Tab-separated table of C-alpha atoms in Angstrom:
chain	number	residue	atom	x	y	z
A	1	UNK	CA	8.594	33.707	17.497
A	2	UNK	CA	6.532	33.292	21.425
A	3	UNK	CA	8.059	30.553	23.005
A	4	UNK	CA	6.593	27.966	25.836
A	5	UNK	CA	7.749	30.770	28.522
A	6	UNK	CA	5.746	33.855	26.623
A	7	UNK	CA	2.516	31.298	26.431
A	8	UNK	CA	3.171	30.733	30.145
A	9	UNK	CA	3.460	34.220	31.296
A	10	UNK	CA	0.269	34.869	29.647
A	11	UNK	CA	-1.064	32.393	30.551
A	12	UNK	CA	-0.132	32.813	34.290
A	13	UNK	CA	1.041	29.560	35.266
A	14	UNK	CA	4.146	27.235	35.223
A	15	UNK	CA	6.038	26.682	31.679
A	16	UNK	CA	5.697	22.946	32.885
A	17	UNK	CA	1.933	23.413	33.303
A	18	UNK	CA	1.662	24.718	29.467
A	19	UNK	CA	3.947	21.184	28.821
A	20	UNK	CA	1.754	19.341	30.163
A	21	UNK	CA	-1.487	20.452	27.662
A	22	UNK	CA	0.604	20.498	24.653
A	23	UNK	CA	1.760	17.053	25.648
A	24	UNK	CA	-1.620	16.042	26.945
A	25	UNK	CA	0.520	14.545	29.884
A	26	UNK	CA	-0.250	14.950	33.826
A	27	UNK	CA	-3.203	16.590	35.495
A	28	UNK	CA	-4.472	20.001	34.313
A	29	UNK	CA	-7.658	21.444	35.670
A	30	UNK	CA	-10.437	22.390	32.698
A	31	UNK	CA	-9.939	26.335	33.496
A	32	UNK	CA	-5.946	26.363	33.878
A	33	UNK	CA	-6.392	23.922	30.374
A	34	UNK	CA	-8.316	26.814	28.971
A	35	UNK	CA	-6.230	29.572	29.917
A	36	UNK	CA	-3.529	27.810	28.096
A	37	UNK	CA	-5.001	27.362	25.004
A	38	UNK	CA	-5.926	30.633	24.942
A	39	UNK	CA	-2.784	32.047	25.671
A	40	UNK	CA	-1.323	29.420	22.611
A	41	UNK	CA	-3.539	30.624	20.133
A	42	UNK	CA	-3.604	34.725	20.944
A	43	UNK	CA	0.399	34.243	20.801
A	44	UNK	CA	0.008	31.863	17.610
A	45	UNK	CA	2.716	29.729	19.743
A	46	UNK	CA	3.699	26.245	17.594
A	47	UNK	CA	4.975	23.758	19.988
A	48	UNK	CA	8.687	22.250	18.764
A	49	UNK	CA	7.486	18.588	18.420
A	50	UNK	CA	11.455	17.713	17.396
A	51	UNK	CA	12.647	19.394	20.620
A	52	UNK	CA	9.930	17.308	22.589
A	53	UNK	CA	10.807	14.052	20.844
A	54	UNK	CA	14.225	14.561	21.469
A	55	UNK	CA	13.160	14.292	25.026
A	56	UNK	CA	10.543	11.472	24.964
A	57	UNK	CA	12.294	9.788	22.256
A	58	UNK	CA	9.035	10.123	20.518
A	59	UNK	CA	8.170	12.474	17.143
A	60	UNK	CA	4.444	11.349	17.222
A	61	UNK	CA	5.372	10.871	13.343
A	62	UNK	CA	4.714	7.916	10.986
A	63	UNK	CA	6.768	7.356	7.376
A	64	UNK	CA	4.525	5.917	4.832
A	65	UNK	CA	6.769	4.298	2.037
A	66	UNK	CA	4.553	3.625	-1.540
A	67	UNK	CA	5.867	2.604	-4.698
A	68	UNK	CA	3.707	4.806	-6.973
A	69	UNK	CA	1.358	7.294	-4.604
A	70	UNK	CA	-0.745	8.309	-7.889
A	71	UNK	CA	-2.113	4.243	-8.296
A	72	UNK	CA	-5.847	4.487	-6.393
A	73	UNK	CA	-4.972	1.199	-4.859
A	74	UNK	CA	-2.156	3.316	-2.864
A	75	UNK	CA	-4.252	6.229	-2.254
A	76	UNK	CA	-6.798	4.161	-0.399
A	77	UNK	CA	-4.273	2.091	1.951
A	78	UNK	CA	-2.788	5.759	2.676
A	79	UNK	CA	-6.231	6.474	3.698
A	80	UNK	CA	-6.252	4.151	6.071
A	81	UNK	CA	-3.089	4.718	7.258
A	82	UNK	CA	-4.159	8.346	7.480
A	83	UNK	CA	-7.129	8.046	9.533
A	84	UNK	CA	-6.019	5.462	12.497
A	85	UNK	CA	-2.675	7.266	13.312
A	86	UNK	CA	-5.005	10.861	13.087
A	87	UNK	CA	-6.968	9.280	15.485
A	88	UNK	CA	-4.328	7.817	17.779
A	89	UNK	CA	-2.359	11.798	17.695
A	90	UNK	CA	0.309	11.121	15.223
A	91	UNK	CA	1.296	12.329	11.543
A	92	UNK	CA	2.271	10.931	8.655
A	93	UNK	CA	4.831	11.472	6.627
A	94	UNK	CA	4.326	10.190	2.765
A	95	UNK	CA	7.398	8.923	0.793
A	96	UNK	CA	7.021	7.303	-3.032
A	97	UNK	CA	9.618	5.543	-4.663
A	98	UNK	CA	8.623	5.405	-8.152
A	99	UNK	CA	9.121	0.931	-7.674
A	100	UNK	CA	13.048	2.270	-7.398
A	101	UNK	CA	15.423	0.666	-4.496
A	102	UNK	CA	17.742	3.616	-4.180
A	103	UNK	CA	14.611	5.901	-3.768
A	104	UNK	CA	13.930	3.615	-1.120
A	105	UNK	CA	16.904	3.622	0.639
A	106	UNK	CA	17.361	7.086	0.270
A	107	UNK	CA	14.288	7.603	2.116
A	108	UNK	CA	14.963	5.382	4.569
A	109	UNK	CA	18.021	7.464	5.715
A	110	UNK	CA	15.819	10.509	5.934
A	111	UNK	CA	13.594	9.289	7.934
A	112	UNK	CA	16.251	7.922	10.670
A	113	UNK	CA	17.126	11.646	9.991
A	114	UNK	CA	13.804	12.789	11.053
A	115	UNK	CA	13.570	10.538	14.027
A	116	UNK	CA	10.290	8.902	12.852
A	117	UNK	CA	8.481	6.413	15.453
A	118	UNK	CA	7.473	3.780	12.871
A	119	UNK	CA	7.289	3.283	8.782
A	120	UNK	CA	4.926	1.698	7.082
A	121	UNK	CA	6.539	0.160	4.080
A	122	UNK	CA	5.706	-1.461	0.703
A	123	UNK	CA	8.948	-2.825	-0.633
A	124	UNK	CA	10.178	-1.384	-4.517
A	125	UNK	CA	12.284	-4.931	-4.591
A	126	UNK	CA	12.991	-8.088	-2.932
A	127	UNK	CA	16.074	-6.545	-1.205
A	128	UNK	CA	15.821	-6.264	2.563
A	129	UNK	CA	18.698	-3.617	2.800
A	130	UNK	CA	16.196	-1.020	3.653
A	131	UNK	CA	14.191	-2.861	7.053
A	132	UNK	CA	17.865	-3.870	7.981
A	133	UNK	CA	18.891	-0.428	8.228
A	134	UNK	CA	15.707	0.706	10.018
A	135	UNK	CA	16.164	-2.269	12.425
A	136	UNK	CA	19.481	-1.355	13.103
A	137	UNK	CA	18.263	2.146	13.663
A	138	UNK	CA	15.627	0.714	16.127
A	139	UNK	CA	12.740	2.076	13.800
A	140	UNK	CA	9.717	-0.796	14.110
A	141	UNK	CA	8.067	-1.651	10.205
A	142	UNK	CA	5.381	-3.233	9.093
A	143	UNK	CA	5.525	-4.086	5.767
A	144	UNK	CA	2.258	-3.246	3.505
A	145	UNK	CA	1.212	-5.915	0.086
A	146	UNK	CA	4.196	-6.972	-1.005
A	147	UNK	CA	6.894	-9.372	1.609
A	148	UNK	CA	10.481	-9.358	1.099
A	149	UNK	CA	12.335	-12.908	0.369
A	150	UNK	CA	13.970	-14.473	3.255
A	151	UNK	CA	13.205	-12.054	5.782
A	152	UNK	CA	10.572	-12.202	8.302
A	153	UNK	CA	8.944	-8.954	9.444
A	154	UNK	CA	5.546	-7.640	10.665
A	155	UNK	CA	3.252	-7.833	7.204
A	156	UNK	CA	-0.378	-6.723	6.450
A	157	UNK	CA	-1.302	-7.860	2.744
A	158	UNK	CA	-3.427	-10.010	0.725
A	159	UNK	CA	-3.533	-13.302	-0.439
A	160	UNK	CA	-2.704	-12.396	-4.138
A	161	UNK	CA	-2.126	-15.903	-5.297
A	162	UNK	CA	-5.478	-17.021	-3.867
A	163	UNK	CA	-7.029	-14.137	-5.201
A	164	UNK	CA	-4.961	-15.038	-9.058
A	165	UNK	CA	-5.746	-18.188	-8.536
A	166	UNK	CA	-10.008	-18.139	-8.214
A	167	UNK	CA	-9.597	-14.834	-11.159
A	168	UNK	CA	-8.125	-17.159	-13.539
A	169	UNK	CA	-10.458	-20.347	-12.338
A	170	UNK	CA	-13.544	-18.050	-13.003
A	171	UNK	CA	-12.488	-17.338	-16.534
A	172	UNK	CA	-11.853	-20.741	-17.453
A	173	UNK	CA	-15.228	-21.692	-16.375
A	174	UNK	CA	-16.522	-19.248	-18.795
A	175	UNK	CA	-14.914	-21.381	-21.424
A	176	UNK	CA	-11.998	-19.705	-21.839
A	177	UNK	CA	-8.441	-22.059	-22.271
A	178	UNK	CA	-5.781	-19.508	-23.991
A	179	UNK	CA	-5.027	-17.245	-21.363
A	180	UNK	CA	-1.661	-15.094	-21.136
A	181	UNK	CA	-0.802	-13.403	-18.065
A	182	UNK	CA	0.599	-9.947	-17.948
A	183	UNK	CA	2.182	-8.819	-14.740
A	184	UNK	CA	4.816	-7.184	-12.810
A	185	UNK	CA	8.836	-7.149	-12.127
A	186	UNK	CA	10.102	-10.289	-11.262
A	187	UNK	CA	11.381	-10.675	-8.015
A	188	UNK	CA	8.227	-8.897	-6.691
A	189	UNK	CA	6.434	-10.412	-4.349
A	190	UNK	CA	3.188	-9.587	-5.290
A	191	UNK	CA	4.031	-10.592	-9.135
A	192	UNK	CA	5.326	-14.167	-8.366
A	193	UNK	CA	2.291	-14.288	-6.448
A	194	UNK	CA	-0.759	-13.588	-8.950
A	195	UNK	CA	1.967	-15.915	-11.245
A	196	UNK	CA	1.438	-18.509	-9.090
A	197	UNK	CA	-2.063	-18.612	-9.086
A	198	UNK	CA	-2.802	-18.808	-12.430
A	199	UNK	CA	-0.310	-21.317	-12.939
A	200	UNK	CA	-1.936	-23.398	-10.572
A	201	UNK	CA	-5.550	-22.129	-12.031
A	202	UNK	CA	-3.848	-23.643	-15.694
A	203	UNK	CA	-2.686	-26.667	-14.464
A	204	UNK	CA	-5.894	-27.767	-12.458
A	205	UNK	CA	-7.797	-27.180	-15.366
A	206	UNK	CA	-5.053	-28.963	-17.975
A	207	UNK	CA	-3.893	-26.246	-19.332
A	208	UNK	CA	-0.496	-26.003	-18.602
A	209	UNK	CA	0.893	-25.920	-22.278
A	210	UNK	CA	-1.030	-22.688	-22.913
A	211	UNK	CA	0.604	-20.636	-20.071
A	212	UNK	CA	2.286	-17.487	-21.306
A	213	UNK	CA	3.416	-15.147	-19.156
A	214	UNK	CA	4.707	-11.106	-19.566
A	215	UNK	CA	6.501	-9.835	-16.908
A	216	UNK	CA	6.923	-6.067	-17.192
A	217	UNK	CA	5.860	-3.096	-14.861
A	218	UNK	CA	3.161	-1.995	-12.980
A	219	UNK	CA	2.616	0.648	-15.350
A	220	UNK	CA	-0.309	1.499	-17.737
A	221	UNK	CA	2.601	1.899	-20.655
A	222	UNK	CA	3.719	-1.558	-19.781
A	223	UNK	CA	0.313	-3.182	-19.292
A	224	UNK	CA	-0.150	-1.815	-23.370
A	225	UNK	CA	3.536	-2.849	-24.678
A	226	UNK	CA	2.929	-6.410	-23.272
A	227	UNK	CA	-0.713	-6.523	-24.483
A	228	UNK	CA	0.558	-6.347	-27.803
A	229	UNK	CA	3.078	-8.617	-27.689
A	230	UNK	CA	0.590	-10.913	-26.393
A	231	UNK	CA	-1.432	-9.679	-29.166
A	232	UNK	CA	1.282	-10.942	-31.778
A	233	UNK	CA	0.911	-14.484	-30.488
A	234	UNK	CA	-0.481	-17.165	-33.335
A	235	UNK	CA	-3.087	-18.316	-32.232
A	236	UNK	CA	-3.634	-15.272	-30.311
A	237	UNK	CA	-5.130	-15.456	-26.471
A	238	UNK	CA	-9.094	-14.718	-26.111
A	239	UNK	CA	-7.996	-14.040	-22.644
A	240	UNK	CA	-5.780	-11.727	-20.978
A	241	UNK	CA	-5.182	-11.035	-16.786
A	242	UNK	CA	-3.290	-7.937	-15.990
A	243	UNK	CA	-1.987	-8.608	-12.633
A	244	UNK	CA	-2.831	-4.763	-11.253
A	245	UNK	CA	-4.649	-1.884	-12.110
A	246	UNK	CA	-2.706	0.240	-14.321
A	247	UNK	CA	-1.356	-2.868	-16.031
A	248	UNK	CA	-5.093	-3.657	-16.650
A	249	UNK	CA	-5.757	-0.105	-17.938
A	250	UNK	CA	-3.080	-0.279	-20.426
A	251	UNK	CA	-4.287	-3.531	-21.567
A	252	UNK	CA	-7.318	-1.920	-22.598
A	253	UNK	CA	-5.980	0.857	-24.394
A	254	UNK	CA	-4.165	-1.775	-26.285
A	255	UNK	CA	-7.355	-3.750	-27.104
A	256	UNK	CA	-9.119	-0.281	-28.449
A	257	UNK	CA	-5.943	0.741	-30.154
A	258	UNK	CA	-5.891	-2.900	-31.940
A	259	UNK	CA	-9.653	-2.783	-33.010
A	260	UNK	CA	-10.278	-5.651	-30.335
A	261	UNK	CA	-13.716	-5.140	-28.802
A	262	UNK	CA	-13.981	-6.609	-24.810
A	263	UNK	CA	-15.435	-9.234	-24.473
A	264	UNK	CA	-16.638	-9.976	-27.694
A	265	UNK	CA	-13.018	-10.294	-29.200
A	266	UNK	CA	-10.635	-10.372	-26.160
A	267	UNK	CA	-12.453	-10.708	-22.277
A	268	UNK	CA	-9.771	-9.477	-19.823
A	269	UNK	CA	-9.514	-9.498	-15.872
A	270	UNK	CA	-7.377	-7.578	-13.465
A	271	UNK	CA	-6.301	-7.569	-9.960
A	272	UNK	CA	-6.996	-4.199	-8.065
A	273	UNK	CA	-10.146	-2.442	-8.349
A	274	UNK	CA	-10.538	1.373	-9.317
A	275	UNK	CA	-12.643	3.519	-6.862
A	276	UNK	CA	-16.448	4.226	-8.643
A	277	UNK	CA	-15.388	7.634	-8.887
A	278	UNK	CA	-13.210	7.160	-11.434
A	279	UNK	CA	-15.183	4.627	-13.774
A	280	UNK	CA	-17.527	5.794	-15.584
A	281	UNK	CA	-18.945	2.708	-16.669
A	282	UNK	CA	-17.254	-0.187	-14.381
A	283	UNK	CA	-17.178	-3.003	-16.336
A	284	UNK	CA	-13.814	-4.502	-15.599
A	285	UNK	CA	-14.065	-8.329	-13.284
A	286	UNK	CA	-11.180	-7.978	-10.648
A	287	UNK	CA	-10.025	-9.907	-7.952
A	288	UNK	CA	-10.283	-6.744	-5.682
A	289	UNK	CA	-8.203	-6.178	-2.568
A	290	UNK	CA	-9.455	-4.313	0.730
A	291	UNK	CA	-6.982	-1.747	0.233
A	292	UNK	CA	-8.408	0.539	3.461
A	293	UNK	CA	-8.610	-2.128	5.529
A	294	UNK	CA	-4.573	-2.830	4.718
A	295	UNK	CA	-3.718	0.668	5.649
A	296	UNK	CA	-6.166	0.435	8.680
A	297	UNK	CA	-4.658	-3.313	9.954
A	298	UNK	CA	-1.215	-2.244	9.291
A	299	UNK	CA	-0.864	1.061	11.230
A	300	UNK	CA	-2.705	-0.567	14.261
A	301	UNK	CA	-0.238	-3.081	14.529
A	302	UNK	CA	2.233	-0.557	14.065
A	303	UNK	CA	0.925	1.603	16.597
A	304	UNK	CA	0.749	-1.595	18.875
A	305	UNK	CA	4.635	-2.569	18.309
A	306	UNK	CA	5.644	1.654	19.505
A	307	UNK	CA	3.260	0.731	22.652
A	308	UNK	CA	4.820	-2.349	23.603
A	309	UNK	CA	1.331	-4.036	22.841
A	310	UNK	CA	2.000	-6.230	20.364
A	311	UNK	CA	2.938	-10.195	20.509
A	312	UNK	CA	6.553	-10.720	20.166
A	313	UNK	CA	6.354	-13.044	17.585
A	314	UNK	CA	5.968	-11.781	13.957
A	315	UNK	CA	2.924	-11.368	13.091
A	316	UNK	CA	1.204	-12.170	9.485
A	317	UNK	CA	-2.387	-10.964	8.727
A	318	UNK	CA	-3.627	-12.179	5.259
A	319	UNK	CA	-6.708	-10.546	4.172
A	320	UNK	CA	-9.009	-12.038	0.845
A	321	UNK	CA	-9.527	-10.919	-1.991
A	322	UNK	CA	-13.269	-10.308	-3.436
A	323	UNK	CA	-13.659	-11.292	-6.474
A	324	UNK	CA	-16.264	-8.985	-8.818
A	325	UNK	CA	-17.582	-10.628	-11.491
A	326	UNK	CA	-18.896	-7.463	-14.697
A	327	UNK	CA	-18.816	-7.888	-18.356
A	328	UNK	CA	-15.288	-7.649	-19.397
A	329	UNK	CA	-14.800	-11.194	-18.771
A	330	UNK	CA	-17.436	-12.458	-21.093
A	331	UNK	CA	-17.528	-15.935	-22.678
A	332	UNK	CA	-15.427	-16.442	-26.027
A	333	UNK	CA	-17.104	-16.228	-29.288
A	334	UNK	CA	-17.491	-19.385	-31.634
């Protein structure tokens, strides 16, 4: 395997000079520059980033902590994430924790392992044993669309009771008044969220006594096991809200499964919107975060913290929700 001395002699110049391109650090002239990165890529040299960061006390690596990496909504904020710290010379690393603490925790002793600069992390539970230990590691996070109780940190997310709350108001003001809500593990930030906004949607609108609420997963097999329990209910709902995505999907399945045509005999509206690629015929209203611009917001504060850039006080950016009004949420029959 060439090392930085082989590249050097090849090169003909200083070992330090062929430092300073790979680390884009300290003057080089355009030919000597040249020479070098000839010299790296004749001898197929790969610089030892660990070695380097041992040094600097800097990988030039980011951890990206999801809770399911196959839900769109994920794939899009790692998109984000993706494309800022490209741009700004670092990598990513991807971790998914399948919504599980330990999984979390686990990875979060890896990465100390790995001497990453920063995570980026969306939280499986409301346990902050995870940021501790990265704090006490001196790892900067940011936490990504879901807070953890109790515990201040750096957070980039939406305002999912906001964005519950004007989902829920919308469908009442289609005429709708028996609405059940089927969301995600309690505890979850996110889930007591879109909760509370369609409690508060129900009780504006005097319809407290009708609330029913199914907390589950944020799974398409959950999203269908609570749908028909909700489906069970006498009277049953002409309304249901899945509070994400796959929870929505599995509602539908459900519907189809039970003969229930949407909207005609159940209208139903999620939270999280699936990229047009993958509908072919979007019909489903959302309340529909800006799941790029997350990723984007979040790794440039991030990247701020590592440069000493940032304000010292924590810092909380709440993006909206759009609402996207399509047929699924259709006005109830007779």
């Amino acid at each position: 395997m060439p090392t930085i001395i082989d590249v050097a002699k090849l090169a003909e110049v200083a070992p330090i000079t062929v430092s300073r391109v790979i680390n884009n650090s300290g003057y080089v002239s355009d030919v000597t520059r040249k020479k070098v990165e000839e010299a790296i890529k004749e001898l197929g040299y790969i610089p030892n980033k660990l070695a380097s960061g041992l040094r600097s006390k800097r990988t030039n690596t980011l951890a990206l902590v999801v809770t399911d990496i196959a839900n769109p909504f994920f794939t899009l904020i790692a998109r984000g994430v993706e494309d800022v710290a490209s741009a700004s010379g670092y990598t990513v690393i991807y971790c998914n924790t399948d919504e599980s603490e330990q999984k979390e925790i686990n990875y979060s002793n890896t990465l100390v392992q790995q001497q990453v600069d920063g995570v980026l992390l969306v939280p499986a539970c409301n346990s902050p044993e995870s940021v501790k230990f990265l704090d006490r590691n001196k790892i900067p996070v940011v936490l990504i669309d879901r807070s953890v109780p109790n515990f201040e940190k750096d957070i980039v997310k939406c305002d999912s009771e906001e964005g519950a709350y004007k989902l829920i108001k919308l469908i009442i003001e289609l005429g709708h008044s028996n609405i059940a809500s089927i969301t995600g593990p309690k505890g979850v930030s996110t889930s007591e969220d879109r909760v509370a906004g369609y409690r508060r949607a129900m009780k504006e609108a005097g319809l407290e006594s009708l609330v029913n609420i199914y907390y589950g997963t944020y799974t398409q097999a959950s999203g269908y096991e609570l749908a028909n329990q909700a489906l069970a209910l006498d009277p049953q709902p002409s309304a249901l809200f899945g509070a994400n995505n796959f929870l929505s999907i599995g509602i539908l399945k459900a519907l189809r499964d039970a003969g229930k045509r949407v909207p005609e005999d159940m209208a139903v509206v999620g939270f999280d919107d699936l990229p047009v690629s993958m509908m072919v015929d979007p019909f489903l209203t959302v309340a529909s975060q800006p799941a790029y611009e997350m990723g984007k917001q979040a790794t440039e504060l991030l990247l701020s913290r590592l440069l000493g850039k940032a304000p010292q006080e924590i810092q909380r950016i709440i993006l909206q929700t759009e609402i996207i009004e399509r047929r699924s949420s259709g006005s109830p029959v007779g």
